[in-house]
Amino acid sequence: MADGDSSFRISPSASSSCSSGCRRSRRWSQVSRSWSESEREARVLVINTGGTIGMVYEDNVLTTEPHTFVGHLKKLPMLHDQAYAERTQLFAYHKDAGSTLVLPSVAPEASHDFLWRQDKRVVYTLLEYDPLLDSCNMTTDDWAKIAKDIKEHYEDYDGFVVLHGTDTMAYTASALSFMCEHQGKPVILTGSQVPISEMRSDGRDNLLGALLIAGHFVIPEVGLYFHHKLYRGNRVTKVDSGRFKAFLSPNLPPLINAEVNITVSWDMVWRPNTMHKFRVHTNLNRNVGLLRLFPGITSDTIRAFLQPPMQGIVLETYGTGNAPDKRPDLLEELRAATDRGVLIINCTQCLCGSVSESYATGKALLHCGVIPGGDMTPEAALAKLSYVLGKSELSIKQQKEILHENLRGEMTTVYSASKFSLRDSSFLCLVANAIGANRTEELEGVRDALVPVLACAAAKTGDLETLRSLQRMHGCQWRYGGPRGLGPSRCGFGSSNWLQWSKSSGSGKGSWSV
Ligand SMILES: NC(=O)C[C@H](N)C(=O)O
C-alpha cells in the first residue's frame, strides 16, 4: 500500500491470513519447520482451469497442455524460490509438495516497499483441472466446480487465485462473485494474452500480482487482476484481444493499482461484514440469455427468443436503457413475457453509463415490467439472473426483488435522499477511516459500536429496508414494531417505533433493546 494512500486501510498482517485459523497448523508436528517460518507465510491455492497462460503452440495454434505449468513456474525465479523451499523444508511439510511453490522475498534494499515491511512469503499450491480449457469451452458446470473447490479448501488457504482464459473471464468472475456467499477471503481471477512460457508473456506479471494480493490483502471479493490492476470481478468486461490491457471496468475504478506502490482503495472494497459462514451456491439456472436490440428487430425474433424454457434475459438496450416506444408489437412481446414470469433486466449497450428513466423510450420498458439494471455489465446481469433464478425456493416476486438489489457491488446504487447510505458498509468504512481504525479487531469494534446506532436511526424513520440490510450484513436479529406493538424490553423511539436487537454470532455476543 502506498504510504501516501489516503484510502481506508486495514493492516494486512492483522487480517484473517496466517493467524486466521488455516488448518495447516494441525499438520505442524510432522516436520521440524520453525513456527516463525510458518507464521510468516501466507497460503494461496491456485486453481488452474486453463487459458492462454498455460498454452503452447501445436500445429501453429495455441492449445492447452496438461501437467506442464508447474514445471514452467519452477524455472522462473520471480515465481519460485527453490533455495528457500529447501532451507525451510517446505516440500516435506506440504502434502502437495510437487505442486507447491513459494514466491521470493522483496530485496532488503527495497525496504521502503510495503511488501518488504510485511516480511511474508506467499506459498502457493497449484490445483490443475483435467481437462484444461480454453475459456470458450467453459459452462456453468465449470463455474460450479471452481466454486466447490474454493469451498472445499476454504479453511486451508488465505486466498485463492483462479487461472482462466481471458475470453470468458468476465462471465466467470461475475458468476463466482454471486455464487460465493458470505465471502471473507480474496478470490482473484487472472490469466494472460501470451503464454507464460513465451519470452514476452504478460502472464508472469499477472500471476505474480494476483498471488501477492491474494496473500497479503484481505479483500473479501471476487476480483480480476490484469495488467497491474485489481478490478471487482463483476464490473469488468474484455475490451481488447490484442493488448495486454485486455479488461476495463467501465463504471468502477480499480480496487488496486499495482504501480511502483501498491495502492488499495479500501473505501471501495465490498465488505458485507457478514457473520455467516462462507458457502457457495452452485445451482445456476441455464435458461437465461442476452438479447441485443438493433434497429429493425422483429417481434418474431423477440417472441422466438423468449419462448419457454427461457426464464430470464438481459435486454441490451440503447443509451440510457431505451427501446423503441413506437413499436407496440415489440413492447407487447416483452409485456407478455414478463406477465408469464420471465425476468427481464435492462442493461445498456454502451460500455459506460447507466440505465435511467430520462426518456419516454426507457419508461416504456419499465411499464412492460422490465427490471432496470443500473450500470451493470451484461456479463454481471446475466450471471446475477442465473444465480437468482437458481434459488428455486424463492417465488418470482422474491427473485425480482433480489434482482433490484445491489448484491455484491455489481451496480452503483444511487441514494437520492442523502450522500451516504446505511444499507451497505460504506458508512462504517467512512467512520473507521476517519478515526484511523485499520486492524480487523478495530473494524469489528467500530461495527459493533455503530450497528445498533444505525439500526436505531433506521427504526426511527421506519426504514425497514435498511434494517433488513443491517440484519443480513451483520448477522443480527431484530424485532421491530410501531407504538401498538411495544413489548416488555423495548424503549420508545420518538413517539412511534421501537426496536429490539440481538447479536448472537461472530466474535461478540450481545443484545440491545431500544
Ligand atoms: N487469452 C486467452 O486466454 C484467450 C483464450 N482463448 C481463452 O480464453 O482461453
XYZ file of C-alpha atoms and ligand atoms in Angstrom:
523
model
C 0.000 0.000 0.000
C 1.375 3.375 -0.836
C 2.355 5.458 2.120
C 0.501 8.395 0.769
C -2.670 6.480 0.212
C -5.466 8.248 1.959
C -7.965 5.473 1.450
C -9.379 3.357 4.223
C -6.631 0.963 5.310
C -6.557 -2.321 7.072
C -3.340 -3.850 8.247
C -2.876 -6.896 6.038
C -0.949 -8.732 8.703
C -3.801 -8.301 11.119
C -6.020 -9.972 8.644
C -7.579 -13.332 8.531
C -4.437 -14.664 6.925
C -1.972 -16.869 8.795
C -3.494 -16.188 12.154
C -6.982 -16.796 10.856
C -7.090 -20.439 11.672
C -5.885 -22.078 8.477
C -5.868 -25.792 9.053
C -2.211 -26.041 8.204
C -1.205 -25.712 11.839
C -2.654 -29.133 12.515
C -0.059 -30.750 10.340
C 2.654 -28.928 12.152
C 4.188 -31.702 14.189
C 5.063 -33.813 11.158
C 8.264 -31.957 10.320
C 10.619 -29.620 12.073
C 9.953 -26.244 10.473
C 10.174 -23.328 12.827
C 6.991 -21.616 13.884
C 8.299 -18.285 12.783
C 8.632 -19.514 9.196
C 5.125 -20.821 9.097
C 3.759 -17.678 10.697
C 5.432 -15.531 8.093
C 3.869 -17.429 5.234
C 0.562 -16.782 3.534
C -1.043 -19.710 1.759
C -2.742 -19.346 -1.593
C -4.472 -22.017 -3.657
C -4.078 -21.541 -7.414
C -6.835 -23.261 -9.363
C -5.660 -23.707 -12.937
C -8.653 -24.035 -15.253
C -6.696 -23.378 -18.474
C -6.485 -20.402 -20.808
C -3.632 -18.920 -22.792
C -1.385 -18.516 -19.750
C -0.512 -22.220 -19.828
C -0.946 -22.859 -23.552
C 1.640 -23.968 -26.108
C 1.747 -23.865 -29.898
C 0.743 -27.060 -31.654
C 0.304 -27.052 -35.443
C 0.606 -23.293 -35.306
C -2.337 -22.768 -32.980
C -2.422 -22.245 -29.248
C -3.775 -25.125 -27.266
C -3.852 -26.242 -23.636
C -1.166 -28.612 -22.390
C -1.662 -30.648 -19.221
C 0.889 -31.272 -16.456
C 3.495 -28.749 -17.585
C 2.514 -25.495 -15.898
C 4.217 -26.138 -12.553
C 7.413 -27.050 -14.385
C 7.393 -23.703 -16.205
C 6.870 -21.829 -12.943
C 9.683 -23.642 -11.134
C 12.098 -22.275 -13.712
C 11.070 -18.666 -13.074
C 12.907 -17.056 -10.124
C 10.284 -14.330 -9.833
C 7.668 -17.007 -9.171
C 9.596 -19.597 -7.160
C 12.416 -19.512 -4.593
C 13.859 -23.030 -4.608
C 16.588 -22.179 -2.071
C 14.024 -21.004 0.480
C 11.890 -24.091 -0.117
C 14.849 -26.388 0.581
C 16.189 -24.399 3.522
C 12.827 -24.422 5.281
C 11.808 -27.964 4.311
C 8.779 -26.586 2.571
C 8.252 -29.683 0.472
C 8.438 -32.050 3.417
C 5.750 -30.037 5.113
C 3.201 -29.832 2.316
C 1.365 -32.886 1.193
C 1.137 -31.450 -2.354
C 4.901 -30.995 -2.494
C 5.189 -31.392 -6.275
C 2.760 -28.598 -6.920
C 3.693 -26.239 -4.070
C 5.887 -23.219 -4.752
C 6.950 -20.122 -2.878
C 7.446 -16.544 -4.026
C 10.800 -14.892 -3.386
C 11.072 -12.124 -0.812
C 11.440 -8.472 -1.690
C 15.087 -7.383 -1.662
C 16.191 -5.654 1.592
C 17.362 -2.672 -0.475
C 13.700 -2.031 -1.213
C 12.919 -1.684 2.473
C 10.562 1.185 1.719
C 8.360 -1.295 -0.092
C 5.130 -2.283 1.571
C 5.733 -5.937 0.745
C 9.157 -5.872 2.378
C 7.630 -4.439 5.545
C 5.196 -7.327 5.644
C 8.087 -9.798 5.639
C 5.787 -12.511 4.461
C 6.291 -15.294 1.920
C 3.465 -16.385 -0.306
C 3.416 -20.171 -0.505
C 1.100 -21.392 -3.222
C -0.194 -24.743 -4.346
C -1.486 -25.469 -7.831
C -4.622 -27.456 -8.442
C -4.765 -28.285 -12.130
C -8.053 -29.162 -13.793
C -8.434 -32.045 -16.178
C -9.099 -31.164 -18.904
C -7.627 -27.697 -19.042
C -9.978 -25.494 -21.024
C -9.820 -22.684 -23.468
C -12.309 -20.468 -21.666
C -14.636 -20.518 -24.690
C -15.469 -24.052 -23.584
C -16.480 -23.035 -20.060
C -20.002 -23.835 -18.924
C -21.939 -23.188 -15.748
C -20.828 -26.647 -14.570
C -17.232 -25.446 -14.671
C -18.187 -22.391 -12.614
C -19.796 -24.713 -10.082
C -16.653 -26.861 -9.958
C -14.463 -23.831 -9.230
C -16.853 -22.655 -6.522
C -16.956 -26.108 -4.916
C -13.173 -26.341 -4.896
C -12.902 -22.946 -3.219
C -15.402 -24.109 -0.636
C -13.620 -27.414 -0.062
C -10.255 -25.727 0.555
C -11.588 -22.530 2.100
C -10.214 -23.101 5.593
C -6.782 -24.220 4.378
C -5.823 -21.082 2.497
C -5.672 -17.336 2.994
C -6.662 -16.589 -0.570
C -7.437 -18.093 -3.952
C -6.192 -17.392 -7.459
C -8.090 -18.798 -10.430
C -6.131 -19.103 -13.673
C -8.569 -18.706 -16.512
C -8.710 -17.852 -20.204
C -9.478 -14.224 -20.888
C -12.285 -14.758 -23.399
C -14.955 -15.580 -20.824
C -13.144 -14.484 -17.673
C -15.565 -11.610 -17.051
C -18.503 -14.051 -17.077
C -16.816 -16.462 -14.664
C -15.715 -13.638 -12.363
C -19.274 -12.304 -12.298
C -20.773 -15.712 -11.669
C -18.342 -16.563 -8.872
C -18.997 -13.222 -7.205
C -22.634 -14.231 -6.741
C -22.019 -17.919 -6.075
C -19.605 -17.137 -3.214
C -21.836 -16.146 -0.315
C -20.512 -14.518 2.874
C -17.030 -14.397 1.415
C -14.222 -13.403 3.775
C -11.114 -14.124 1.682
C -9.875 -12.935 -1.703
C -10.651 -14.920 -4.840
C -8.734 -13.465 -7.779
C -9.023 -14.472 -11.417
C -6.159 -13.881 -13.774
C -4.640 -15.177 -16.984
C -2.717 -13.737 -19.888
C -2.707 -12.774 -23.526
C 0.588 -14.558 -24.221
C 1.583 -17.951 -22.730
C 3.787 -17.801 -19.657
C 6.455 -19.893 -21.366
C 6.899 -17.260 -24.100
C 9.557 -14.579 -23.769
C 7.165 -11.608 -23.916
C 4.422 -13.020 -21.746
C 2.187 -10.856 -19.593
C 1.342 -13.980 -17.606
C 4.287 -13.730 -15.229
C 3.331 -10.248 -14.026
C -0.348 -11.108 -13.857
C 0.205 -14.257 -11.825
C 2.713 -12.565 -9.524
C 0.372 -9.628 -8.870
C -2.599 -11.883 -8.209
C -0.572 -14.031 -5.790
C 0.786 -11.048 -3.883
C -2.653 -9.550 -3.476
C -4.291 -12.848 -2.514
C -1.544 -13.466 0.046
C -1.249 -10.006 1.549
C -4.625 -8.293 1.471
C -7.962 -9.180 2.920
C -10.146 -8.153 0.038
C -13.178 -10.359 0.503
C -14.313 -10.126 -3.082
C -14.064 -11.994 -6.339
C -11.571 -9.825 -8.201
C -9.927 -9.889 -11.582
C -6.271 -8.941 -11.754
C -4.872 -7.913 -15.106
C -2.165 -5.552 -16.276
C -1.340 -4.029 -12.881
C -4.900 -3.573 -11.703
C -7.284 -5.446 -9.490
C -10.864 -4.918 -10.575
C -14.085 -6.024 -8.956
C -14.827 -9.191 -10.903
C -18.442 -8.389 -11.663
C -17.555 -4.952 -13.090
C -15.184 -5.979 -15.852
C -15.538 -6.656 -19.499
C -12.982 -7.843 -22.041
C -12.360 -4.978 -24.430
C -9.208 -5.912 -26.302
C -7.935 -9.120 -27.836
C -4.606 -7.679 -28.900
C -3.319 -5.665 -25.960
C -2.048 -6.601 -22.560
C -4.614 -4.221 -21.108
C -7.417 -6.575 -22.076
C -10.020 -5.601 -19.487
C -11.858 -2.491 -18.457
C -14.087 -1.787 -15.523
C -16.084 0.998 -17.149
C -18.239 2.031 -14.216
C -15.989 1.419 -11.211
C -12.331 2.366 -10.718
C -9.885 -0.454 -9.895
C -9.710 -1.636 -6.296
C -5.923 -1.816 -6.524
C -3.381 -0.069 -8.700
C -0.138 -2.030 -8.603
C 2.343 0.504 -9.887
C 5.607 1.441 -8.106
C 3.470 1.431 -4.980
C 0.540 -0.850 -4.450
C -2.407 1.435 -3.767
C -5.569 -0.066 -2.357
C -8.799 1.901 -2.428
C -10.083 0.413 0.793
C -13.157 2.589 0.839
C -14.319 0.827 -2.306
C -13.731 -2.703 -1.111
C -17.021 -4.527 -0.745
C -17.336 -5.513 2.887
C -20.620 -7.100 3.754
C -19.143 -7.824 7.225
C -21.363 -10.847 7.401
C -21.206 -13.157 10.351
C -22.410 -16.152 8.382
C -20.140 -18.988 7.392
C -18.807 -18.972 3.842
C -20.813 -21.087 1.439
C -21.265 -21.468 -2.275
C -24.489 -21.551 -4.212
C -23.810 -23.738 -7.221
C -27.298 -24.258 -8.569
C -27.371 -21.921 -11.542
C -30.233 -21.586 -13.978
C -29.160 -22.055 -17.579
C -32.391 -20.823 -19.136
C -31.086 -17.306 -19.411
C -29.824 -15.277 -22.341
C -28.626 -11.983 -23.753
C -30.755 -10.201 -26.338
C -29.265 -7.166 -28.017
C -31.725 -4.753 -29.567
C -30.953 -3.403 -33.020
C -32.918 -1.132 -35.323
C -35.440 -3.198 -37.221
C -35.505 -6.191 -34.868
C -38.766 -8.061 -35.465
C -41.291 -9.081 -32.877
C -40.959 -12.640 -34.253
C -37.318 -12.659 -33.223
C -38.182 -11.422 -29.752
C -41.040 -13.886 -29.387
C -38.832 -16.779 -30.506
C -36.098 -15.775 -28.098
C -38.475 -15.502 -25.164
C -40.124 -18.871 -25.734
C -40.037 -21.406 -22.888
C -37.810 -22.709 -21.410
C -36.336 -19.175 -21.309
C -36.763 -17.809 -17.787
C -34.618 -14.713 -17.749
C -32.993 -12.402 -20.257
C -30.712 -9.424 -20.244
C -32.117 -6.961 -22.757
C -29.274 -4.875 -24.142
C -30.878 -1.568 -24.936
C -29.759 1.740 -26.399
C -28.183 4.621 -24.467
C -29.713 5.098 -21.045
C -31.796 1.973 -21.371
C -34.051 2.946 -24.217
C -36.110 0.851 -26.620
C -38.456 1.915 -29.441
C -41.692 3.105 -27.828
C -43.280 3.429 -31.279
C -43.164 -0.332 -31.692
C -46.157 -1.714 -29.783
C -45.510 -5.122 -31.361
C -42.134 -5.350 -29.576
C -43.400 -3.970 -26.304
C -46.307 -6.398 -26.329
C -43.932 -9.336 -26.660
C -41.912 -8.075 -23.700
C -45.037 -7.440 -21.637
C -46.401 -10.912 -22.457
C -43.108 -12.470 -21.349
C -42.923 -10.623 -18.017
C -46.609 -11.450 -17.425
C -45.832 -15.146 -17.663
C -42.916 -14.737 -15.233
C -39.884 -14.250 -17.459
C -37.441 -11.929 -15.682
C -36.009 -9.258 -17.958
C -33.137 -6.976 -16.912
C -32.459 -3.797 -18.835
C -28.741 -3.103 -19.492
C -27.291 -0.536 -21.814
C -25.307 -1.482 -24.904
C -22.963 1.406 -24.093
C -19.671 0.489 -22.499
C -20.038 3.190 -19.820
C -23.036 4.677 -18.096
C -26.261 3.545 -16.611
C -29.866 2.791 -17.354
C -32.102 5.643 -16.197
C -35.600 6.937 -16.625
C -34.663 10.028 -18.612
C -36.536 9.164 -21.795
C -40.052 8.095 -22.678
C -38.419 5.277 -24.623
C -36.878 3.994 -21.396
C -40.061 4.412 -19.338
C -41.900 2.259 -21.865
C -39.789 -0.716 -20.831
C -40.458 -0.114 -17.155
C -44.175 -0.258 -17.930
C -43.594 -3.664 -19.515
C -42.268 -4.987 -16.198
C -38.598 -4.850 -17.189
C -36.144 -4.536 -14.283
C -33.680 -1.628 -14.538
C -30.111 -2.963 -14.442
C -28.371 0.304 -13.481
C -24.780 0.311 -14.641
C -24.307 -3.448 -14.547
C -22.311 -5.047 -17.306
C -24.308 -7.534 -19.384
C -21.956 -10.252 -18.093
C -22.796 -9.400 -14.489
C -26.512 -9.100 -15.215
C -26.584 -12.496 -16.913
C -24.712 -14.139 -14.041
C -26.980 -12.472 -11.488
C -30.077 -13.723 -13.310
C -28.692 -17.233 -13.480
C -27.844 -17.127 -9.771
C -31.133 -15.651 -8.598
C -33.231 -17.945 -10.807
C -31.176 -20.819 -9.390
C -32.718 -20.057 -5.995
C -35.760 -22.051 -6.968
C -37.193 -21.961 -3.452
C -37.984 -18.265 -3.985
C -41.128 -17.012 -5.683
C -40.785 -14.994 -8.880
C -41.780 -11.910 -6.906
C -38.951 -12.514 -4.415
C -36.484 -13.190 -7.216
C -37.496 -9.956 -8.849
C -36.979 -8.069 -5.599
C -33.486 -9.524 -5.207
C -32.605 -8.551 -8.760
C -33.278 -4.928 -7.836
C -30.736 -5.157 -5.007
C -27.031 -4.498 -5.180
C -25.839 -7.914 -4.019
C -22.052 -7.810 -4.470
C -21.280 -4.294 -5.591
C -22.213 -5.191 -9.159
C -24.017 -1.913 -9.676
C -23.871 1.626 -8.426
C -26.747 2.401 -6.147
C -27.954 5.948 -6.195
C -29.454 7.180 -2.982
C -31.378 10.302 -3.699
C -32.094 11.310 -0.110
C -28.608 11.506 1.348
C -24.938 11.438 0.497
C -24.316 8.175 2.278
C -26.261 5.024 2.810
C -26.817 2.983 5.925
C -27.694 -0.026 3.806
C -24.188 -1.117 2.979
C -20.944 -0.885 4.898
C -19.892 2.451 3.396
C -20.916 4.416 6.491
C -18.906 2.108 8.753
C -15.925 2.384 6.407
C -16.106 6.155 6.453
C -16.156 6.272 10.249
C -13.368 3.691 10.599
C -11.323 5.607 8.080
C -11.860 8.886 9.899
C -10.654 7.508 13.233
C -7.813 5.530 11.688
C -9.147 2.095 12.646
C -7.495 -0.360 10.310
C -6.996 -3.663 12.066
C -9.603 -6.372 11.796
C -10.333 -6.202 15.541
C -10.657 -2.439 15.394
C -13.020 -2.664 12.463
C -15.127 -5.166 14.341
C -15.173 -2.786 17.292
C -16.392 0.062 15.114
C -19.034 -2.168 13.634
C -20.246 -3.475 16.988
C -20.461 0.065 18.342
C -22.246 1.531 15.363
C -24.611 -1.113 14.061
C -27.125 -0.691 16.905
C -26.981 3.068 16.401
C -27.570 2.716 12.685
C -30.405 0.329 13.346
C -31.944 2.848 15.703
C -31.678 5.552 13.085
C -33.396 3.294 10.589
C -36.045 2.260 13.089
C -36.810 5.863 13.869
C -37.724 6.558 10.265
C -39.337 3.184 9.755
C -36.720 2.283 7.143
C -37.302 -1.462 7.050
C -35.105 -1.992 4.029
C -32.084 -0.639 5.904
C -32.947 -2.753 8.933
C -33.066 -5.826 6.702
C -29.714 -4.932 5.131
C -28.099 -4.455 8.529
C -29.503 -7.750 9.669
C -28.153 -9.501 6.605
C -24.726 -7.889 6.767
C -24.071 -8.124 10.453
C -25.783 -11.311 11.477
C -28.109 -9.678 13.969
C -31.669 -10.398 14.889
C -34.181 -7.673 15.466
C -37.786 -7.216 16.250
C -39.333 -4.007 15.205
C -42.711 -2.513 15.775
C -44.851 0.563 15.918
C -46.405 2.074 19.077
C -49.086 -0.588 19.403
C -46.546 -3.372 19.282
C -44.497 -2.316 22.285
C -43.054 -5.284 24.126
C -41.546 -5.652 27.577
C -37.923 -4.973 26.622
C -38.430 -2.041 24.341
C -37.833 1.592 24.646
C -39.825 4.202 22.811
C -38.368 5.704 19.692
C -39.549 9.184 19.087
C -43.234 8.720 19.543
C -43.691 5.748 17.318
C -41.275 2.930 16.572
C -39.269 0.512 18.687
C -36.520 -1.941 18.085
C -35.228 -4.967 19.913
C -31.871 -6.078 18.659
C -29.688 -9.034 19.472
C -26.474 -10.412 18.089
C -25.550 -13.970 18.776
C -22.921 -14.972 16.256
C -19.446 -13.837 15.350
C -16.801 -12.555 17.717
C -19.097 -10.830 20.150
C -22.409 -11.601 21.728
C -24.873 -9.103 22.985
C -28.288 -7.672 22.759
C -29.849 -4.274 22.795
C -33.347 -3.059 23.200
C -34.108 0.447 22.232
N -6.072 -15.048 -23.701
C -6.831 -16.115 -23.560
O -6.781 -16.728 -22.530
C -7.765 -16.479 -24.694
C -8.145 -17.935 -24.769
N -8.856 -18.204 -25.969
C -9.064 -18.321 -23.605
O -9.955 -17.607 -23.290
O -8.901 -19.380 -23.039
